Short mmCIF file of C-alpha atoms in Angstrom, two decimals:
data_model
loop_
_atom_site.label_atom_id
_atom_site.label_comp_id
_atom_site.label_asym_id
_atom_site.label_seq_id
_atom_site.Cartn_x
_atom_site.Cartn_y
_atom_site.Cartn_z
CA UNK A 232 161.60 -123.80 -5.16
CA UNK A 233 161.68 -124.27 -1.45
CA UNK A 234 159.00 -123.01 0.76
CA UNK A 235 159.63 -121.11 3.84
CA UNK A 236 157.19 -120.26 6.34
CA UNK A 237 158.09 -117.11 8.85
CA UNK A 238 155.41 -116.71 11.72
CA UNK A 239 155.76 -113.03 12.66
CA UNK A 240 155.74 -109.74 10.96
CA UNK A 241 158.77 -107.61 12.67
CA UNK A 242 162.27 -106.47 12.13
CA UNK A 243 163.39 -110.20 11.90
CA UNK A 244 160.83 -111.51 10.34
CA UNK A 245 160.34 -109.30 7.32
CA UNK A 246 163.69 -108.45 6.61
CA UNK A 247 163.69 -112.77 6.08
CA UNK A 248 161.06 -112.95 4.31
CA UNK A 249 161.83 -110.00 2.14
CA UNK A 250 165.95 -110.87 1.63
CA UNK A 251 164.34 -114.96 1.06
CA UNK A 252 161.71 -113.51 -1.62
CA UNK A 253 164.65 -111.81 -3.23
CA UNK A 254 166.45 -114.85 -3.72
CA UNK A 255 163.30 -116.95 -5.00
CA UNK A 256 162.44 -118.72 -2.35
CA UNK A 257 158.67 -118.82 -1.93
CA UNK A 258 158.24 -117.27 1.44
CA UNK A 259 154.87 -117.20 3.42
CA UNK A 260 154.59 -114.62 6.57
CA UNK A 261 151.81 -114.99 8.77
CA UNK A 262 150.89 -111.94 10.78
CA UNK A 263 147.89 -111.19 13.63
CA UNK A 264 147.88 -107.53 12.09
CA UNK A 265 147.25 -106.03 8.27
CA UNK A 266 149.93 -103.51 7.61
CA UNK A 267 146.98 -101.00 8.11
CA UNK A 268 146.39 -102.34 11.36
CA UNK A 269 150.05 -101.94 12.33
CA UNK A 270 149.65 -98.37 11.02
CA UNK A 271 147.43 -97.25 13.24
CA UNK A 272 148.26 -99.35 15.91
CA UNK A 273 150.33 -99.15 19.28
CA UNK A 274 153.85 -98.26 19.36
CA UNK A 275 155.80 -101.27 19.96
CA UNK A 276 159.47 -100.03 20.48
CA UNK A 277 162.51 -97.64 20.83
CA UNK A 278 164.20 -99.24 18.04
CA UNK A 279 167.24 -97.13 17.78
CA UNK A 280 169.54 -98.72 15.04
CA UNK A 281 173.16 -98.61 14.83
CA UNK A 282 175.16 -98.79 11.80
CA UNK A 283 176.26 -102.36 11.48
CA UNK A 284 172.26 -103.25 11.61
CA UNK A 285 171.51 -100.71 9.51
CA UNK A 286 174.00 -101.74 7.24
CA UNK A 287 171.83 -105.34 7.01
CA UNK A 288 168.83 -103.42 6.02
CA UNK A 289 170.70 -101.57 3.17
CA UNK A 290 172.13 -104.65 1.61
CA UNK A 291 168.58 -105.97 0.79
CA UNK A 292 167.58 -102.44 -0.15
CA UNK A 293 165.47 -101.93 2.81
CA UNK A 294 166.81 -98.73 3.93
CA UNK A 295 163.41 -96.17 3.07
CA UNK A 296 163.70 -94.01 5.72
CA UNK A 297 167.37 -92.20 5.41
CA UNK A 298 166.38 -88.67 4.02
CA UNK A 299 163.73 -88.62 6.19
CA UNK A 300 164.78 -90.12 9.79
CA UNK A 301 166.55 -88.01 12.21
CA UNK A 302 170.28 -88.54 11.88
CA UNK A 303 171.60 -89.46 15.42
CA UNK A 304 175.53 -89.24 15.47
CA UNK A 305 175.94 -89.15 19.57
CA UNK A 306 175.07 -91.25 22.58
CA UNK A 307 175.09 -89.59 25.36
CA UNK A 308 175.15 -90.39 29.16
CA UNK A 309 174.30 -88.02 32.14
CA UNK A 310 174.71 -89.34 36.03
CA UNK A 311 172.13 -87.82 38.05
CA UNK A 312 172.83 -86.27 41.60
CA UNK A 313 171.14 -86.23 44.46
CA UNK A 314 170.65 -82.41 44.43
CA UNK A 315 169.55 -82.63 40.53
CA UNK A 316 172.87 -81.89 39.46
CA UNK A 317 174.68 -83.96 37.02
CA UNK A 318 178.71 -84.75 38.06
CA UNK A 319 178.61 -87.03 34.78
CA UNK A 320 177.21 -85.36 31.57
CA UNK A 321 179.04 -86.34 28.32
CA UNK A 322 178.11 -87.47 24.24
CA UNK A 323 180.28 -89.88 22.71
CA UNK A 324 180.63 -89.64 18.57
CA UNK A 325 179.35 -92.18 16.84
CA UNK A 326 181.44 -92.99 13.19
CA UNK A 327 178.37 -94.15 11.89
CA UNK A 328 174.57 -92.58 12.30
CA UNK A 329 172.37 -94.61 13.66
CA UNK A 330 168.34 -93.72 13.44
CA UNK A 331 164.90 -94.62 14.71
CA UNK A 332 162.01 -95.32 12.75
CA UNK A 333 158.95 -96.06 14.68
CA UNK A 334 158.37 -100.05 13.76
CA UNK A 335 154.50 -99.28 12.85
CA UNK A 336 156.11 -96.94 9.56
CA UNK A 337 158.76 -99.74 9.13
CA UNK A 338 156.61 -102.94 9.44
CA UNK A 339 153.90 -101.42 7.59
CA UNK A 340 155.94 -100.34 4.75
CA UNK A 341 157.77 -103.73 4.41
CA UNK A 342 154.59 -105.78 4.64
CA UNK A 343 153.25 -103.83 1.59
CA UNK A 344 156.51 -104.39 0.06
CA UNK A 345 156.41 -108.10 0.78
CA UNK A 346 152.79 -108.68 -0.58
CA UNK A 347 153.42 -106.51 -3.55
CA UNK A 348 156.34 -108.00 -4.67
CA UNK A 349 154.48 -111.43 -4.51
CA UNK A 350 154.39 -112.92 -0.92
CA UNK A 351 151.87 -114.46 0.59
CA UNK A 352 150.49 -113.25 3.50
CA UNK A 353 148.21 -115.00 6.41
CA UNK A 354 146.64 -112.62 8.02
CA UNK A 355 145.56 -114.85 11.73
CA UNK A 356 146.48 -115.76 15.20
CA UNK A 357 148.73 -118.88 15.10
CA UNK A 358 148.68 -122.06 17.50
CA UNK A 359 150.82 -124.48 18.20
CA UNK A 360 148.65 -126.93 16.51
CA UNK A 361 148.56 -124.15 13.46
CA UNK A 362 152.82 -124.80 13.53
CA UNK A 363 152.02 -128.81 13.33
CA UNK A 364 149.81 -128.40 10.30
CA UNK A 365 152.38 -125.74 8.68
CA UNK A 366 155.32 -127.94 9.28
CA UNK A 367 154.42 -130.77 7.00
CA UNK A 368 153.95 -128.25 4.24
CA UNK A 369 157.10 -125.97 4.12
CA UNK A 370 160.40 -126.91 4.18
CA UNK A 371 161.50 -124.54 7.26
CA UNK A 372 159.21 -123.33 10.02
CA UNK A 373 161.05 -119.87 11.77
CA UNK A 374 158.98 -118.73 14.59
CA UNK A 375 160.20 -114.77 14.76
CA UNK A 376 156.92 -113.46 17.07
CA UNK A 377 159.36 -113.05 20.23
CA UNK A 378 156.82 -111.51 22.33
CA UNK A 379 153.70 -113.67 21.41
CA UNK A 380 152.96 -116.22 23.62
CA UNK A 381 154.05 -119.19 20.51
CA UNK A 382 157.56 -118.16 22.36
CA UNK A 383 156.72 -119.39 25.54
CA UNK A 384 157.36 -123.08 23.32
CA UNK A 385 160.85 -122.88 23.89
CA UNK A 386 162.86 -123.58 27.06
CA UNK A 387 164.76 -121.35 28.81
CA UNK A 388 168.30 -121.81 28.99
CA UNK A 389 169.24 -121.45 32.20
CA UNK A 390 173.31 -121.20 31.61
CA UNK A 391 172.49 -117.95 29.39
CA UNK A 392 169.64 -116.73 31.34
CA UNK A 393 170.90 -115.26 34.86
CA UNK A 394 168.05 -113.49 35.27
CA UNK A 395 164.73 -115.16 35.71
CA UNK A 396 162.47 -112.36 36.38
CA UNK A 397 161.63 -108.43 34.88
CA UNK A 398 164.85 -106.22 36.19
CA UNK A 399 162.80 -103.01 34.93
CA UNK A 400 159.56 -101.62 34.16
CA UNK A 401 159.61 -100.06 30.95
CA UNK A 402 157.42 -97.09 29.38
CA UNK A 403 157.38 -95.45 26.02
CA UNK A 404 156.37 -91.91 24.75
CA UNK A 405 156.76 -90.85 21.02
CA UNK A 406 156.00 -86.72 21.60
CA UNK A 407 156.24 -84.01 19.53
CA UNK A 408 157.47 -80.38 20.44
CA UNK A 409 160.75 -81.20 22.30
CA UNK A 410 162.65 -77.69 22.34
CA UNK A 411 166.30 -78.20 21.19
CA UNK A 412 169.50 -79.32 23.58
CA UNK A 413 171.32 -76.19 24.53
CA UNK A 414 174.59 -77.99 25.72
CA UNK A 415 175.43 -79.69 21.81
CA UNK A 416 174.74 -79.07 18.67
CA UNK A 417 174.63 -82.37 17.06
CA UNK A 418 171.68 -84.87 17.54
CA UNK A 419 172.15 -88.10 20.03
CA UNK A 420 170.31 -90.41 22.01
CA UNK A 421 170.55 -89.25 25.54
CA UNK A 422 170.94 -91.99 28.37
CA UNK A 423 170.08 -90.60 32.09
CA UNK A 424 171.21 -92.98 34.56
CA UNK A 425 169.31 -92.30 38.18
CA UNK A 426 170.88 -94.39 40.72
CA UNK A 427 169.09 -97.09 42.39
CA UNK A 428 165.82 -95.45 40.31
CA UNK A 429 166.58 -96.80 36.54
CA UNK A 430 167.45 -95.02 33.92
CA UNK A 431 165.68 -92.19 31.48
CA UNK A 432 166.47 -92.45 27.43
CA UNK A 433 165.63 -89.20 25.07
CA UNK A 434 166.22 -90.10 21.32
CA UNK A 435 165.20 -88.58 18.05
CA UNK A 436 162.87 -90.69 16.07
CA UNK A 437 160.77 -90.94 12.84
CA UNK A 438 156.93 -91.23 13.66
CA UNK A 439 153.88 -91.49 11.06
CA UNK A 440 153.63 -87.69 11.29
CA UNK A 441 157.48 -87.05 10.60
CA UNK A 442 160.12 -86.30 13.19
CA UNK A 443 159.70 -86.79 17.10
CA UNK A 444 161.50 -87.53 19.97
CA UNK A 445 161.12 -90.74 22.23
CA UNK A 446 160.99 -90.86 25.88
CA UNK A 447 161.96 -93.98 27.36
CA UNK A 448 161.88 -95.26 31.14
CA UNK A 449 163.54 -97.94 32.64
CA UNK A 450 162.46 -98.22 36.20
CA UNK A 451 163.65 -100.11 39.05
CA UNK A 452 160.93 -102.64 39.91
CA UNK A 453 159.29 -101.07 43.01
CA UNK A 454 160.69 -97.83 42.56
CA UNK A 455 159.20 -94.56 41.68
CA UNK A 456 159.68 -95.19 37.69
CA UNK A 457 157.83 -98.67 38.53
CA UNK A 458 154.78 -96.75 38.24
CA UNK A 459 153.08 -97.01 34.80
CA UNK A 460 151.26 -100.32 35.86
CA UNK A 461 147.59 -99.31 35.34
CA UNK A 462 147.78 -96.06 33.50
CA UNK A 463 145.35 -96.67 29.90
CA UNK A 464 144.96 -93.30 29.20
CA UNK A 465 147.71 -91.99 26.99
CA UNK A 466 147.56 -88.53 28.20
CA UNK A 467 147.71 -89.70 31.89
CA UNK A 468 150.75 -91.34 31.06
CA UNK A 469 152.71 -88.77 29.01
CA UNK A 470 151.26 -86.56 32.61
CA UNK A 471 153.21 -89.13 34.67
CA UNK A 472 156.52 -88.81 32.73
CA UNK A 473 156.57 -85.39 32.92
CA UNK A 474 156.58 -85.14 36.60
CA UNK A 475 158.97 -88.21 37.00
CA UNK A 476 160.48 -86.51 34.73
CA UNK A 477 160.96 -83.41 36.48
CA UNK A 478 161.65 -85.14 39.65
CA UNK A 479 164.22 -87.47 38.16
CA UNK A 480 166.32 -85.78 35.82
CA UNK A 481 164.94 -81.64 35.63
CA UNK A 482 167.38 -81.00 32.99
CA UNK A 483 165.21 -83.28 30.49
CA UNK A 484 161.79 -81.64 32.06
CA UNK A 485 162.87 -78.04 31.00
CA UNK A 486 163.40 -78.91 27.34
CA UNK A 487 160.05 -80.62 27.82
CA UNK A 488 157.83 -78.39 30.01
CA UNK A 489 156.30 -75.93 26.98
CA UNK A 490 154.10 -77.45 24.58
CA UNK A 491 155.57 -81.13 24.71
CA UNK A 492 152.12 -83.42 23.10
CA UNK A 493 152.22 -86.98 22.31
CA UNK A 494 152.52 -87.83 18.42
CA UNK A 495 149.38 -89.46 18.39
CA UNK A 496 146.65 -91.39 20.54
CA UNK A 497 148.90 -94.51 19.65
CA UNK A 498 151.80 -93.14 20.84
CA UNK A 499 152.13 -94.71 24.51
CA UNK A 500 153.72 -98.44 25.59
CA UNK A 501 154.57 -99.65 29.25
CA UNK A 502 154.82 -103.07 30.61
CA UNK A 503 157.74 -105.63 31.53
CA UNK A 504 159.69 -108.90 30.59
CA UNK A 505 162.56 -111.17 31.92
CA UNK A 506 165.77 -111.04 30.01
CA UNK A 507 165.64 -114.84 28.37
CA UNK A 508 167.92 -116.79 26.24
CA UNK A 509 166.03 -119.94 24.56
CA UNK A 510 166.98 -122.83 23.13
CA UNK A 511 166.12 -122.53 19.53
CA UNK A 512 164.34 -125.40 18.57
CA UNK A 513 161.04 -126.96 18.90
CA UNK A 514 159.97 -129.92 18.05
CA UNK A 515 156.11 -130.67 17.64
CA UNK A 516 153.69 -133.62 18.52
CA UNK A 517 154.02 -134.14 14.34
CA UNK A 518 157.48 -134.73 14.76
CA UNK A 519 158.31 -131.19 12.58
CA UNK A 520 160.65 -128.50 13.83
CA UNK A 521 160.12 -125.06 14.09
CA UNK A 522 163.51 -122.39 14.36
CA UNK A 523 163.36 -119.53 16.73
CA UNK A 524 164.30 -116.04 15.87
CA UNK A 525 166.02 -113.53 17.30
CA UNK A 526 164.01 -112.46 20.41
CA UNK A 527 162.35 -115.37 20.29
CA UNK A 528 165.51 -116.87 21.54
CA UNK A 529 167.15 -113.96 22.75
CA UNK A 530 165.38 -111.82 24.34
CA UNK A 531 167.65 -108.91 26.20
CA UNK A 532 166.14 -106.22 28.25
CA UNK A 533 166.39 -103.02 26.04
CA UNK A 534 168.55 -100.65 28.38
CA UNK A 535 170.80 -100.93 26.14
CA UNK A 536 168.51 -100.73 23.23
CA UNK A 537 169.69 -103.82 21.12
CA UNK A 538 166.55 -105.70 20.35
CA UNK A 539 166.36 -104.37 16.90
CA UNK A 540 169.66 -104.49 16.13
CA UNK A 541 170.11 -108.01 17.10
CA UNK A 542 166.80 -108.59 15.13
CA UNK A 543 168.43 -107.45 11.93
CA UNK A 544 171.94 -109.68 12.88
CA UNK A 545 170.06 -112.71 13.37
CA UNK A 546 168.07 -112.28 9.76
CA UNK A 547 170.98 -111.44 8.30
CA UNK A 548 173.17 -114.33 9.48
CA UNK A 549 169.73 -117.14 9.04
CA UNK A 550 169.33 -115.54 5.48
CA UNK A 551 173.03 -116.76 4.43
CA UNK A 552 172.75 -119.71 6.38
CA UNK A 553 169.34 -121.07 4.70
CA UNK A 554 170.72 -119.94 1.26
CA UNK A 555 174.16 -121.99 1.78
CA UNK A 556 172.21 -125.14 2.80
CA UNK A 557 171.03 -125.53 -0.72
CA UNK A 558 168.84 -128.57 -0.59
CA UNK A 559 169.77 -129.84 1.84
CA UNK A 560 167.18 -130.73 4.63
CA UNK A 561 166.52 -127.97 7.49
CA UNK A 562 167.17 -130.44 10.47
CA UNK A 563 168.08 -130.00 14.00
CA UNK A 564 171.79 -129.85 13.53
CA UNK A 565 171.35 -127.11 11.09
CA UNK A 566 169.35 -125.48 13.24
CA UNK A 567 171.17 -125.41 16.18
CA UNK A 568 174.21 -124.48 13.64
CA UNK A 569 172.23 -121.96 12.62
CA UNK A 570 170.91 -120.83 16.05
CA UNK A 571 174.73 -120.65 17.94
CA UNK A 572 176.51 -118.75 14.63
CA UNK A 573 173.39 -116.10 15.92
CA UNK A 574 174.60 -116.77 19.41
CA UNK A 575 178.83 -115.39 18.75
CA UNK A 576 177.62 -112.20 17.23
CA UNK A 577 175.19 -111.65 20.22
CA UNK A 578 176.57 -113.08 22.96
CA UNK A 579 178.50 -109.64 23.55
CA UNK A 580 175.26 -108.08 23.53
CA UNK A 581 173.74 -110.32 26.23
CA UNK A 582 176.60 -110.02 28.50
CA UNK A 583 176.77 -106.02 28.18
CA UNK A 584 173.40 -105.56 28.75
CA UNK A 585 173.33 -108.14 31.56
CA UNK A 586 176.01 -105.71 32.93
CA UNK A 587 174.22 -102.57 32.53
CA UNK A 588 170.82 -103.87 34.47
CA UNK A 589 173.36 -104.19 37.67
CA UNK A 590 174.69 -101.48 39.72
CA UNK A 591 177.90 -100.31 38.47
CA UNK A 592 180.58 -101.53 40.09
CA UNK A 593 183.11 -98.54 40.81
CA UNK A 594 185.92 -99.45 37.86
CA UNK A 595 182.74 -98.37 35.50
CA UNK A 596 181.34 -95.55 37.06
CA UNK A 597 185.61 -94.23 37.20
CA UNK A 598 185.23 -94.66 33.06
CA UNK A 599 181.58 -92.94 32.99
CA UNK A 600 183.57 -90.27 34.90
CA UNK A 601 186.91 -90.44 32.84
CA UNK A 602 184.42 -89.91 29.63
CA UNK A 603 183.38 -86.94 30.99
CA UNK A 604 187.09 -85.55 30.62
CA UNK A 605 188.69 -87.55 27.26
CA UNK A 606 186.67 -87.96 24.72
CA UNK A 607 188.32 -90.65 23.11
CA UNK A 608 187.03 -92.45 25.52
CA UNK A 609 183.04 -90.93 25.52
CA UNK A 610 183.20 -91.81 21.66
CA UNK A 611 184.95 -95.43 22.49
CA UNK A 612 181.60 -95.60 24.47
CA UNK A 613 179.04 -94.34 22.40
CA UNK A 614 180.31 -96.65 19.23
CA UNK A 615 180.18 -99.84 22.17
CA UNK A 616 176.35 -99.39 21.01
CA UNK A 617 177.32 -100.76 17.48
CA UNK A 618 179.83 -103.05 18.29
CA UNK A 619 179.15 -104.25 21.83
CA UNK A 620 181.54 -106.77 21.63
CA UNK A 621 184.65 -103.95 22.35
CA UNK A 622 183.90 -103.52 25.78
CA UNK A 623 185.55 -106.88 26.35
CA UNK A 624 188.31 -105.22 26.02
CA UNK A 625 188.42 -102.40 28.83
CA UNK A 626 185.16 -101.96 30.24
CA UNK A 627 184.32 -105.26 32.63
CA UNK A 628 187.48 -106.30 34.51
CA UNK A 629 188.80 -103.34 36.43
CA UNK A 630 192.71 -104.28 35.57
CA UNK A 631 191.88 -103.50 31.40
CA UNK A 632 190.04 -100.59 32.67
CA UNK A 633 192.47 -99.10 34.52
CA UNK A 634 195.00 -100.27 31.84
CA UNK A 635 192.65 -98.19 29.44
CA UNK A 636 192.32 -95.50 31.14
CA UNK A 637 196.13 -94.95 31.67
CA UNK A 638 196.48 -95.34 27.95
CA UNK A 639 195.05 -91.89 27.90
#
């Protein structure tokens, strides 16, 4: 039986260990949290999954959340005016749901499931000299703690990387008592884009009390949204995105201004990181390897909220890879194999979000328009989310755009 060793206790990592354990490999996950302590922990994401990553999740019979989570069939994108108007304001169809489950309901859950089906679990802060004395004892060392500092082992790749510094400051708020969109009547994640000022998300999400709604800033370092540096208190934050909120996009604020109230005291996240692709491999003083995983190696700023969804593409695509090596060693070729078969199916992802964190050039803001009018091509837009890899196709070079666009 070969040993695996998985250093991190997220999306990637569990789903892993838990499709590994299935398959009877005898899988080890150290974690710097219990699943109680993840419980009643932090927030730690937006996670909003589409339905190619959420198919991932159902083929290991991981899906535990889908009577309960908030169907979201829309994505939606408003352009903000100077006069608090909005001249864009669409929702694109999705063909599949997508959903958000707060990660401290999912991580718990699968940690319990991973122990209590068997797995061993090391519950401690890990070192790098921690990874040398783990490497002589498992067959495969995968590193999937992306925001730890263990990531900080690998170097950055500087031809995937064209950003070497935070391109927004990001804050989270899981509330309760949202009052209902009046312009639809089907459930979406709402993207407001502020120009030159970042961007607001509203989704539907699945807390530990049941149902909520998400707010989600990206702000423009330096600008007014870059202003969450500081604030502890979780009500003095939700405070502060209420009035950016009803500076910035007073649409959102009115659904929000009567009896909006965070989930719970956990319910808060702001800070920053630089969009970084890795290379995947590490190789310690012992001579022993260790394999990166997903944001370990790729690390995209969530505007466009992939980090979850590449999370569960990258365990997905290691799982089949480690189970077709057989037993065969797990050496640096492999690896890199391994690590750039990860890289096709994400790639897209990089380059689209990449895109996004730019100002729009005026070929995209004529299709944000043109998506207010056909909605062929909102719902071409809104199902990008799940397959970013279409936008190749119409939504970069201004010729296929225009070509697009006259299609219609």
């Amino acid at each position: 039986m070969r040993k695996v060793l998985i250093v991190g206790a997220g999306q990637a990592g569990l789903m892993l260990a838990l499709g590994l354990q299935s398959r009877g490999y005898e899988v080890t996950v150290v974690s710097d949290r219990t699943a109680e302590e993840i419980r009643t922990g932090r927030v730690l994401s937006t996670q909003c999954m589409f339905g190619k990553a959420l198919a991932h999740e159902r083929d290991l019979g991981l899906n535990l959340w889908d009577d309960r989570a908030p169907r979201v069939d829309g994505l939606g994108v408003s352009v903000a005016g100077p006069d608090g108007s909005r001249p864009i304001d669409w929702v694109g169809h999705l063909d599949a749901p997508a959903q958000s489950v707060d990660q401290r309901v999912k991580m718990a859950a699968w940690l319990d499931l991973f122990t209590g089906r068997g797995g061993n679990l090391v519950v401690h802060p890990v070192s790098v000299s921690d990874l040398d004395w783990y490497a002589g004892r498992y067959d495969l060392v995968l590193l999937a703690a992306g925001k730890g500092p263990l990531a900080g082992m690998f170097d950055r790749d500087p031809a995937r990387s064209p950003y070497d510094k935070p391109m927004r400051s990001l804050a989270v708020a899981y509330v309760e008592g949202l009052a209902p969109r009046p312009e639809h009547d089907f459930p979406a994640v709402r993207c407001n884009l502020v120009p030159g000022v970042g961007e607001l998300f509203v989704m539907p999400a699945l807390t530990l009390s049941g149902p909520c709604d998400i707010f989600f800033f990206e702000g423009v370092p330096g600008g007014p949204l870059d202003a969450f540096q500081g604030v502890r208190e979780p009500e003095a934050h939700l405070e502060l995105t209420l009035a950016l909120m009803k500076q910035f996009v007073p649409w959102e604020y009115e659904r929000a201004a009567n009896g909006v109230q965070l989930a719970d005291e956990g319910a808060t996240l702001a800070g920053r990181y630089a969009p970084t692709v890795r290379k995947p491999v590490v190789e310690l003083a012992s001579g022993g390897l260790v394999l990166g995983v997903a944001d370990v190696v790729v690390a995209n700023d969530p505007i466009t909220g992939q980090g979850s969804n590449n999370a569960a593409k990258c365990a997905a695509g290691y799982l089949a890879a480690i189970e077709a090596r057989g037993t065969q060693p797990f050496d640096r070729a492999w690896m890199e194999q391994t690590f750039e078969d990860f890289w096709s199916v994400v790639a897209p992802v990089t380059k689209w979000t990449n895109a996004m964190l730019a100002p729009p050039p005026p070929h995209v803001l004529n299709l944000l328009g043109a998506a207010g009018q056909l909605q062929p091509v909102a719902d071409r837009f809104a199902n990008g989310f799940d397959e970013p890899a279409d936008f190749e196709s119409w939504f970069y070079a201004e010729e296929k755009a225009n070509a697009y666009l006259a299609s219609h």
